[in-house]
CSV table of C-alpha atoms in Angstrom, one decimal:
chain,number,residue,atom,x,y,z
A,808,MET,CA,100.9,148.2,195.7
A,809,LYS,CA,97.6,146.3,196.2
A,810,THR,CA,98.1,144.7,192.7
A,811,PHE,CA,101.5,143.6,193.8
A,812,PHE,CA,100.1,142.0,196.9
A,813,PHE,CA,97.4,140.2,194.9
A,814,VAL,CA,100.0,138.7,192.5
A,815,LEU,CA,102.1,137.7,195.5
A,816,LEU,CA,99.2,135.8,197.2
A,817,LEU,CA,98.4,134.2,193.9
A,818,SER,CA,102.0,133.0,193.6
A,819,LEU,CA,102.0,131.6,197.1
A,820,PHE,CA,98.8,129.8,196.4
A,821,MET,CA,100.2,128.2,193.3
A,822,VAL,CA,103.3,127.2,195.1
A,823,SER,CA,101.3,125.7,197.9
A,824,VAL,CA,99.4,123.6,195.5
A,825,ALA,CA,102.4,122.5,193.6
A,826,PHE,CA,104.3,121.3,196.8
A,827,GLY,CA,101.5,120.0,198.9
A,828,GLN,CA,101.6,123.0,201.3
A,829,SER,CA,98.6,124.3,203.2
A,830,HIS,CA,97.6,128.0,203.1
A,831,TYR,CA,95.9,129.8,206.1
A,832,THR,CA,94.1,133.1,205.8
A,833,VAL,CA,94.6,135.8,208.5
A,834,GLU,CA,91.4,136.3,210.6
A,835,LYS,CA,91.2,140.1,210.8
A,836,SER,CA,88.9,140.2,213.7
A,837,SER,CA,91.2,138.3,216.0
A,838,SER,CA,94.7,139.3,214.7
A,839,LYS,CA,96.6,142.5,215.5
A,840,ILE,CA,99.8,144.3,215.6
A,841,ASN,CA,100.8,146.0,218.9
A,842,TRP,CA,103.1,149.1,218.7
A,843,TRP,CA,105.0,151.2,221.1
A,844,GLY,CA,106.4,154.6,220.4
A,845,TYR,CA,108.6,156.7,222.8
A,846,LYS,CA,110.0,160.1,223.4
A,847,LEU,CA,113.6,160.6,224.5
A,848,PHE,CA,113.3,158.5,227.6
A,849,LYS,CA,111.4,155.1,227.7
A,850,THR,CA,109.2,155.8,230.7
A,851,LYS,CA,105.5,155.3,231.2
A,852,ALA,CA,104.9,159.0,231.1
A,853,THR,CA,106.6,159.5,227.8
A,854,ASN,CA,105.5,156.7,225.6
A,855,HIS,CA,102.3,155.7,223.8
A,856,HIS,CA,101.2,152.2,222.8
A,857,GLY,CA,98.3,150.8,220.8
A,858,THR,CA,97.2,148.5,218.0
A,859,MET,CA,96.8,148.2,214.2
A,860,LYS,CA,94.6,145.7,212.3
A,861,PHE,CA,95.4,143.6,209.3
A,862,ASP,CA,94.0,144.2,205.9
A,863,LYS,CA,94.7,140.6,204.5
A,864,GLY,CA,97.3,138.0,204.7
A,865,GLN,CA,98.4,134.4,204.2
A,866,LEU,CA,100.7,131.9,205.9
A,867,LEU,CA,102.0,128.7,204.4
A,868,LEU,CA,102.7,125.4,206.2
A,869,ASP,CA,104.4,122.5,204.6
A,870,ASP,CA,103.2,118.8,204.8
A,871,LYS,CA,104.9,118.7,208.3
A,872,ASN,CA,103.1,121.7,209.5
A,873,GLN,CA,106.2,123.9,209.5
A,874,LEU,CA,106.0,127.5,208.6
A,875,LYS,CA,107.3,128.0,205.0
A,876,GLY,CA,105.9,131.3,203.8
A,877,ALA,CA,103.9,134.4,204.8
A,878,SER,CA,102.8,137.7,203.5
A,879,PHE,CA,100.3,140.2,204.9
A,880,THR,CA,99.2,143.8,204.8
A,881,ALA,CA,98.3,146.0,207.8
A,882,ASN,CA,95.7,148.8,207.5
A,883,VAL,CA,97.5,151.8,208.9
A,884,ASN,CA,94.1,153.7,209.1
A,885,THR,CA,93.1,151.4,211.9
A,886,LEU,CA,96.0,152.6,214.1
A,887,GLU,CA,94.6,153.1,217.6
A,888,CYS,CA,96.3,154.5,220.7
A,889,GLU,CA,95.2,152.4,223.7
A,890,ASP,CA,96.9,154.2,226.5
A,891,LEU,CA,94.7,157.3,226.0
A,892,LYS,CA,91.3,155.6,226.1
A,893,GLY,CA,90.6,157.6,229.2
A,894,ASP,CA,90.9,160.8,227.3
A,895,ALA,CA,88.8,160.7,224.1
A,896,LYS,CA,89.9,164.1,222.8
A,897,GLN,CA,93.6,163.6,223.3
A,898,LYS,CA,93.3,160.0,221.9
A,899,ASN,CA,91.6,161.3,218.8
A,900,ASN,CA,94.1,164.2,218.3
A,901,LEU,CA,97.1,161.8,218.6
A,902,GLU,CA,95.6,159.3,216.2
A,903,LYS,CA,94.9,162.0,213.7
A,904,HIS,CA,98.4,163.3,214.0
A,905,LEU,CA,100.0,159.9,213.6
A,906,LYS,CA,98.0,159.3,210.4
A,907,SER,CA,98.8,162.8,209.0
A,908,ALA,CA,101.7,163.7,206.6
A,909,ASP,CA,103.9,164.3,209.6
A,910,PHE,CA,104.1,160.6,210.2
A,911,PHE,CA,102.4,157.7,208.3
A,912,ASP,CA,100.5,159.9,205.7
A,913,THR,CA,97.8,157.3,205.5
A,914,LYS,CA,96.0,159.2,202.6
A,915,LYS,CA,98.9,158.4,200.4
A,916,PHE,CA,100.0,155.2,202.1
A,917,PRO,CA,97.1,153.3,203.7
A,918,ILE,CA,98.8,150.0,203.9
A,919,ALA,CA,102.0,148.5,205.1
A,920,ILE,CA,103.2,145.2,203.8
A,921,PHE,CA,105.4,142.3,205.2
A,922,VAL,CA,106.8,139.5,203.0
A,923,LEU,CA,108.6,136.6,204.6
A,924,LYS,CA,111.9,135.9,202.8
A,925,HIS,CA,113.8,133.4,205.0
A,926,ILE,CA,113.3,131.2,208.0
A,927,ALA,CA,115.9,129.8,210.4
A,928,ALA,CA,116.2,128.2,213.8
A,929,SER,CA,116.6,130.9,216.4
A,930,GLY,CA,118.0,128.7,219.2
A,931,ASN,CA,115.3,130.0,221.5
A,932,LYS,CA,113.0,127.3,222.9
A,933,ARG,CA,110.1,129.8,223.4
A,934,LEU,CA,110.4,131.6,220.0
A,935,PRO,CA,112.1,129.0,217.9
A,936,LEU,CA,111.8,130.7,214.5
A,937,LYS,CA,114.1,133.5,213.3
A,938,LEU,CA,112.4,135.3,210.4
A,939,THR,CA,113.9,137.5,207.8
A,940,GLY,CA,111.4,139.6,205.7
A,941,ASP,CA,110.8,142.8,203.7
A,942,LEU,CA,108.7,145.5,205.4
A,943,THR,CA,107.2,148.1,203.3
A,944,ILE,CA,106.0,151.4,204.9
A,945,LYS,CA,105.3,154.6,202.8
A,946,ALA,CA,106.5,152.7,199.7
A,947,ILE,CA,109.9,152.2,201.4
A,948,THR,CA,111.1,148.6,201.8
A,949,LYS,CA,113.6,147.5,204.4
A,950,GLN,CA,114.8,144.2,205.5
A,951,ILE,CA,113.8,143.3,209.2
A,952,PHE,CA,114.5,140.4,211.5
A,953,PHE,CA,112.5,139.0,214.4
A,954,LYS,CA,112.0,135.7,216.4
A,955,ALA,CA,108.6,134.1,216.4
A,956,LYS,CA,106.5,130.9,217.1
A,957,ASN,CA,103.5,129.2,215.5
A,958,LYS,CA,101.3,126.5,216.6
A,959,LEU,CA,98.6,124.6,214.8
A,960,LYS,CA,95.3,123.7,216.5
A,961,GLY,CA,92.8,122.0,214.3
A,962,GLU,CA,92.2,124.4,211.4
A,963,LEU,CA,93.6,127.4,213.2
A,964,LEU,CA,97.1,128.6,213.0
A,965,TYR,CA,98.4,130.7,215.9
A,966,PHE,CA,101.5,133.0,215.1
A,967,GLU,CA,103.2,135.3,217.5
A,968,SER,CA,106.4,137.4,217.2
A,969,GLU,CA,108.7,138.7,219.9
A,970,LYS,CA,108.5,142.4,220.7
A,971,PHE,CA,111.0,143.7,218.1
A,972,THR,CA,112.3,147.2,217.1
A,973,ILE,CA,112.3,149.1,213.8
A,974,ASN,CA,113.8,152.5,213.1
A,975,ARG,CA,111.0,154.8,212.1
A,976,LYS,CA,113.3,157.2,210.1
A,977,ASN,CA,114.2,154.3,207.8
A,978,PHE,CA,110.6,154.6,206.5
A,979,LYS,CA,110.4,158.5,206.7
A,980,ILE,CA,108.0,158.3,209.7
A,981,GLU,CA,109.0,161.7,211.0
A,982,TYR,CA,108.4,165.4,211.2
A,983,GLU,CA,109.7,167.2,208.1
A,984,ALA,CA,112.6,169.4,209.1
A,985,THR,CA,111.4,170.4,212.6
A,986,TYR,CA,113.0,170.4,216.0
A,987,LYS,CA,109.9,168.5,217.3
A,988,ASP,CA,111.3,165.3,215.8
A,989,ILE,CA,114.3,165.4,218.0
A,990,ILE,CA,112.3,164.7,221.1
A,991,ILE,CA,110.9,161.4,219.6
A,992,LYS,CA,113.0,158.3,219.8
A,993,ASN,CA,113.7,156.6,216.5
A,994,ASP,CA,112.8,153.2,218.0
A,995,VAL,CA,109.3,151.9,217.4
A,996,ASP,CA,108.6,148.5,218.9
A,997,LEU,CA,106.1,146.0,217.3
A,998,LYS,CA,104.6,142.7,218.2
A,999,ILE,CA,102.6,140.6,215.8
A,1000,LYS,CA,99.8,138.3,216.9
A,1001,ILE,CA,97.9,136.3,214.2
A,1002,ILE,CA,95.2,133.7,214.2
A,1003,ALA,CA,94.8,132.2,210.7
A,1004,LYS,CA,92.3,129.8,209.4
A,1005,LYS,CA,92.7,127.1,206.7
């Protein structure tokens, strides 16, 4: 999978050179993915939320500074549960569980990949881009859609998505054959925030 991503980045770079596009590299220290997971009812007492860091990534702008391409990987082993920061033991237990074979199985699948496939106007002034892309988690690839915005300030590119939903079962993020999985909602919400440098 990492070889695939390297080839993809090389292809994006070659395309950017050929068509006068500029490529921006994701700044891992200042970029993140926010996540929210829920039990049967979306209440404060029955949900958890946190962050995940990027492994690497590139975004492409054309000669008019419009977004034309993007691909990045997230390091699933960096998954952190922020709402349990006041209880170190419970926080550690939940994070270990989410990384276990019951859910993300990070020993086998340490990274998740997103590759942008299509960009259109969303009709939303705050989030003017409608992005279509392939999300790969646990070696399973599904098409996802979300609105986003990007802004160029000097050599830095700021990218932010809306809070959007994926179905965890599409990626086999679930207990294997157990009643416990029934009490967890299939919805997982994500929000992407990226700062990238030229």
